[in-house]
Amino acid sequence: MAKSSSVLMLVLQLACIILTGFQTAFAADRQTAMSSGGGIIYNPDAPTFALPRDALDSHDIPFSNRSDSRPFGSYLQQTLDFTRFADLFKAINATVGTLQSRGEAHITVVSPPEYDRVLKPAGVTIEEIEDIARQCGLQSARLQPVCVGRFSGSLPHPMSEADNGTFLLYSLVVADVFGDLAGIRQEVFKLYRKKGGEGALFQPEGFWPHVTLGFDRRDLFIEDGIYKGSNYCYAPIHTTK
């Protein structure tokens, strides 16, 4: 049994390596163009913000389990060191003065709605997703900062009275330049399909990596009509030592 488990783990590791190579070939041009500013439209009055060069390096940060039996309590994240983002948050908030921070930093790789509404009903467990992430080296994913993203306005389709009015949200938009995170999502998709999941319900490429920095009321998501790719860019970012 132990030998069988070891073989399975080795196969998964090899699959991650091969898949990452393919993901790199197909995604690198788009992601590199995004990380280098190609096609990005910044707000003309936006300042340039600074970020430590190692802010997105999480290879020395332990994997964080996000398994919770409550609705929308389970998801997959790449855990980051919030202290490396603290000065960026302060600099942004100095221009606004009304932002709150969670006091932690992460990149969501599989979201709570994706897990609860799609993957879990197909029989995919959060433990299986986390095993894939560990074997594919989630905490060593290679990422590059793109810009500071901002949403300032009203939601296009408020779902309740609590969603009325204006919202303010800032995030760091990130490029998965080597396809490391996309490769993990592709492996999750393969497991999902193996268990009989309907392919149209889970899009592994439908993924916009970002780090939430601060908000005035709450974080906003795709379900709110907010997309956090290069379209979300508000201000340039440069890295420092």
Short mmCIF file of C-alpha atoms in Angstrom, two decimals:
data_model
loop_
_atom_site.label_atom_id
_atom_site.label_comp_id
_atom_site.label_asym_id
_atom_site.label_seq_id
_atom_site.Cartn_x
_atom_site.Cartn_y
_atom_site.Cartn_z
CA MET A 1 0.00 0.00 0.00
CA ALA A 2 2.82 2.39 0.95
CA LYS A 3 4.66 1.49 -2.27
CA SER A 4 1.52 2.16 -4.32
CA SER A 5 1.08 5.53 -2.62
CA SER A 6 4.71 6.45 -3.33
CA VAL A 7 4.32 5.55 -7.00
CA LEU A 8 1.15 7.67 -7.21
CA MET A 9 2.95 10.63 -5.66
CA LEU A 10 5.84 10.24 -8.12
CA VAL A 11 3.44 10.11 -11.07
CA LEU A 12 1.71 13.27 -9.83
CA GLN A 13 5.03 15.07 -9.44
CA LEU A 14 6.05 14.12 -12.99
CA ALA A 15 2.66 15.24 -14.29
CA CYS A 16 3.11 18.62 -12.60
CA ILE A 17 6.56 19.05 -14.14
CA ILE A 18 5.36 18.14 -17.64
CA LEU A 19 2.19 20.18 -17.37
CA THR A 20 4.07 23.21 -16.08
CA GLY A 21 6.22 23.04 -19.20
CA PHE A 22 3.16 23.10 -21.44
CA GLN A 23 1.54 25.83 -19.35
CA THR A 24 4.70 27.90 -19.66
CA ALA A 25 4.73 27.53 -23.44
CA PHE A 26 1.12 28.62 -23.84
CA ALA A 27 0.83 31.20 -21.05
CA ALA A 28 4.25 32.85 -20.92
CA ASP A 29 3.70 35.28 -23.79
CA ARG A 30 0.40 36.56 -22.41
CA GLN A 31 1.57 36.72 -18.81
CA THR A 32 4.96 38.23 -19.61
CA ALA A 33 3.32 40.92 -21.72
CA MET A 34 1.02 41.66 -18.81
CA SER A 35 3.88 41.75 -16.26
CA SER A 36 5.90 44.09 -18.47
CA GLY A 37 3.01 46.51 -18.87
CA GLY A 38 1.95 45.58 -22.39
CA GLY A 39 -1.59 46.78 -23.07
CA ILE A 40 -2.11 48.07 -19.53
CA ILE A 41 -4.01 51.33 -19.10
CA TYR A 42 -3.25 53.15 -15.84
CA ASN A 43 -5.24 56.00 -14.35
CA PRO A 44 -3.49 59.17 -15.51
CA ASP A 45 -3.30 60.64 -11.99
CA ALA A 46 -2.20 57.42 -10.26
CA PRO A 47 1.10 57.41 -8.33
CA THR A 48 3.72 54.67 -8.69
CA PHE A 49 3.90 52.34 -5.70
CA ALA A 50 6.82 50.25 -4.43
CA LEU A 51 6.97 46.59 -3.42
CA PRO A 52 9.88 44.55 -2.00
CA ARG A 53 11.40 42.34 -4.68
CA ASP A 54 10.87 39.20 -2.58
CA ALA A 55 7.24 39.94 -1.65
CA LEU A 56 5.89 37.13 -3.85
CA ASP A 57 8.58 34.61 -2.88
CA SER A 58 6.89 32.13 -0.55
CA HIS A 59 9.19 29.10 -0.80
CA ASP A 60 10.13 29.43 2.88
CA ILE A 61 6.55 29.94 4.12
CA PRO A 62 4.66 26.84 5.35
CA PHE A 63 1.67 25.57 3.38
CA SER A 64 -1.57 26.76 4.97
CA ASN A 65 -4.54 24.42 5.24
CA ARG A 66 -7.87 26.08 4.44
CA SER A 67 -10.33 23.30 5.15
CA ASP A 68 -13.52 24.26 6.97
CA SER A 69 -16.83 22.41 7.11
CA ARG A 70 -18.81 25.65 7.03
CA PRO A 71 -20.25 26.80 3.67
CA PHE A 72 -17.55 28.40 1.51
CA GLY A 73 -14.99 27.67 4.19
CA SER A 74 -12.66 25.49 2.10
CA TYR A 75 -10.34 26.73 -0.63
CA LEU A 76 -6.74 26.57 -1.82
CA GLN A 77 -4.32 29.43 -1.32
CA GLN A 78 -0.67 30.28 -1.77
CA THR A 79 0.32 31.82 1.56
CA LEU A 80 2.49 34.93 1.52
CA ASP A 81 4.26 37.02 4.16
CA PHE A 82 2.03 39.99 4.96
CA THR A 83 4.90 42.01 6.44
CA ARG A 84 6.30 42.37 2.90
CA PHE A 85 3.04 44.04 1.81
CA ALA A 86 2.49 46.24 4.88
CA ASP A 87 4.31 49.30 3.50
CA LEU A 88 2.41 49.05 0.21
CA PHE A 89 -0.88 48.97 2.10
CA LYS A 90 0.17 52.01 4.16
CA ALA A 91 1.21 53.92 1.04
CA ILE A 92 -2.11 53.20 -0.66
CA ASN A 93 -4.13 54.01 2.43
CA ALA A 94 -2.27 57.31 2.78
CA THR A 95 -3.99 58.37 -0.44
CA VAL A 96 -7.41 57.21 0.77
CA GLY A 97 -7.50 56.93 4.55
CA THR A 98 -10.52 54.63 4.78
CA LEU A 99 -9.12 51.19 3.99
CA GLN A 100 -9.08 48.15 6.23
CA SER A 101 -6.67 45.26 5.87
CA ARG A 102 -7.04 41.59 6.78
CA GLY A 103 -3.50 41.62 8.18
CA GLU A 104 -2.52 38.66 6.03
CA ALA A 105 -1.60 38.05 2.40
CA HIS A 106 -2.39 35.19 0.05
CA ILE A 107 -3.31 34.28 -3.51
CA THR A 108 -6.47 32.22 -3.90
CA VAL A 109 -5.81 29.37 -6.34
CA VAL A 110 -9.12 27.50 -6.00
CA SER A 111 -11.90 29.72 -4.70
CA PRO A 112 -14.58 28.81 -2.11
CA PRO A 113 -17.40 28.95 -4.71
CA GLU A 114 -15.42 26.77 -7.11
CA TYR A 115 -14.94 24.19 -4.39
CA ASP A 116 -18.39 24.26 -2.78
CA ARG A 117 -20.46 24.58 -5.95
CA VAL A 118 -18.46 22.54 -8.45
CA LEU A 119 -15.59 20.40 -7.16
CA LYS A 120 -17.07 19.10 -3.90
CA PRO A 121 -20.38 17.94 -5.48
CA ALA A 122 -18.31 15.90 -7.96
CA GLY A 123 -16.56 14.11 -5.09
CA VAL A 124 -13.27 16.06 -5.11
CA THR A 125 -12.10 16.57 -1.52
CA ILE A 126 -10.13 19.55 -0.26
CA GLU A 127 -7.50 17.06 0.95
CA GLU A 128 -7.03 15.79 -2.61
CA ILE A 129 -6.66 19.36 -3.86
CA GLU A 130 -4.09 20.13 -1.17
CA ASP A 131 -2.15 16.96 -2.03
CA ILE A 132 -1.95 18.13 -5.65
CA ALA A 133 -0.81 21.57 -4.52
CA ARG A 134 1.94 20.18 -2.31
CA GLN A 135 3.20 17.80 -4.97
CA CYS A 136 3.23 20.62 -7.52
CA GLY A 137 5.14 22.94 -5.18
CA LEU A 138 2.46 25.57 -4.57
CA GLN A 139 4.55 27.53 -2.09
CA SER A 140 7.39 27.74 -4.63
CA ALA A 141 5.23 29.15 -7.44
CA ARG A 142 7.11 31.78 -9.47
CA LEU A 143 5.18 35.01 -9.77
CA GLN A 144 5.71 38.61 -10.83
CA PRO A 145 3.87 41.77 -9.77
CA VAL A 146 1.94 43.52 -12.55
CA CYS A 147 0.28 46.59 -11.04
CA VAL A 148 -1.89 47.90 -8.24
CA GLY A 149 -5.50 47.23 -9.15
CA ARG A 150 -8.43 49.31 -7.96
CA PHE A 151 -12.20 49.16 -8.10
CA SER A 152 -14.05 52.35 -7.14
CA GLY A 153 -17.75 52.42 -7.81
CA SER A 154 -21.05 50.60 -7.53
CA LEU A 155 -21.57 46.92 -8.22
CA PRO A 156 -23.21 46.21 -11.60
CA HIS A 157 -25.77 43.81 -10.13
CA PRO A 158 -26.32 44.25 -6.35
CA MET A 159 -27.63 41.04 -4.82
CA SER A 160 -29.04 42.69 -1.69
CA GLU A 161 -29.46 46.08 -0.03
CA ALA A 162 -26.07 45.55 1.59
CA ASP A 163 -24.53 45.68 -1.90
CA ASN A 164 -25.94 49.11 -2.71
CA GLY A 165 -23.74 52.19 -2.70
CA THR A 166 -20.08 52.46 -3.65
CA PHE A 167 -17.15 50.19 -2.88
CA LEU A 168 -13.40 50.79 -2.84
CA LEU A 169 -10.97 47.90 -3.26
CA TYR A 170 -7.21 47.67 -3.92
CA SER A 171 -5.22 44.56 -4.88
CA LEU A 172 -1.83 43.64 -6.26
CA VAL A 173 -2.35 42.06 -9.68
CA VAL A 174 0.06 39.17 -10.23
CA ALA A 175 1.38 37.33 -13.31
CA ASP A 176 1.74 33.55 -13.16
CA VAL A 177 4.57 33.85 -15.71
CA PHE A 178 5.68 30.21 -15.61
CA GLY A 179 2.19 28.71 -15.34
CA ASP A 180 2.87 27.20 -11.90
CA LEU A 181 -0.54 28.07 -10.45
CA ALA A 182 -2.31 27.32 -13.74
CA GLY A 183 -0.66 23.89 -13.71
CA ILE A 184 -2.11 23.15 -10.28
CA ARG A 185 -5.57 24.16 -11.43
CA GLN A 186 -5.18 21.94 -14.50
CA GLU A 187 -4.32 18.96 -12.28
CA VAL A 188 -7.38 19.69 -10.13
CA PHE A 189 -9.47 19.80 -13.33
CA LYS A 190 -8.12 16.41 -14.42
CA LEU A 191 -9.10 14.89 -11.07
CA TYR A 192 -12.51 16.54 -11.27
CA ARG A 193 -13.14 15.09 -14.74
CA LYS A 194 -11.85 11.68 -13.64
CA LYS A 195 -14.54 11.70 -10.95
CA GLY A 196 -17.22 12.45 -13.54
CA GLY A 197 -17.42 16.21 -13.15
CA GLU A 198 -19.00 18.23 -15.96
CA GLY A 199 -16.17 20.03 -17.73
CA ALA A 200 -18.18 23.13 -18.57
CA LEU A 201 -18.54 23.96 -14.88
CA PHE A 202 -14.84 24.36 -14.05
CA GLN A 203 -12.50 26.43 -16.21
CA PRO A 204 -8.89 25.94 -15.05
CA GLU A 205 -7.75 28.92 -17.13
CA GLY A 206 -10.47 31.15 -15.62
CA PHE A 207 -8.10 32.48 -13.01
CA TRP A 208 -6.79 35.98 -12.22
CA PRO A 209 -4.14 35.77 -9.47
CA HIS A 210 -3.98 38.74 -7.12
CA VAL A 211 -3.26 39.73 -3.53
CA THR A 212 -6.04 41.67 -1.79
CA LEU A 213 -4.46 44.70 -0.10
CA GLY A 214 -7.34 46.68 1.38
CA PHE A 215 -10.99 47.65 1.06
CA ASP A 216 -13.47 50.03 2.65
CA ARG A 217 -16.44 47.67 3.08
CA ARG A 218 -15.54 44.15 1.96
CA ASP A 219 -13.55 42.24 -0.63
CA LEU A 220 -15.17 41.82 -4.03
CA PHE A 221 -15.15 38.79 -6.33
CA ILE A 222 -16.08 37.50 -9.76
CA GLU A 223 -19.51 36.73 -8.32
CA ASP A 224 -19.87 40.51 -7.76
CA GLY A 225 -18.91 41.18 -11.37
CA ILE A 226 -15.32 42.23 -10.55
CA TYR A 227 -12.46 40.83 -12.65
CA LYS A 228 -8.91 41.28 -11.40
CA GLY A 229 -6.66 40.89 -14.40
CA SER A 230 -4.74 43.63 -16.23
CA ASN A 231 -8.13 45.31 -16.87
CA TYR A 232 -8.16 46.05 -13.12
CA CYS A 233 -4.85 47.97 -13.17
CA TYR A 234 -4.92 51.41 -11.60
CA ALA A 235 -1.28 52.30 -10.80
CA PRO A 236 2.20 51.09 -11.75
CA ILE A 237 4.32 49.14 -9.29
CA HIS A 238 8.11 48.90 -9.10
CA THR A 239 10.18 46.50 -7.00
CA THR A 240 12.79 47.48 -4.44
CA LYS A 241 15.46 45.55 -2.51
#
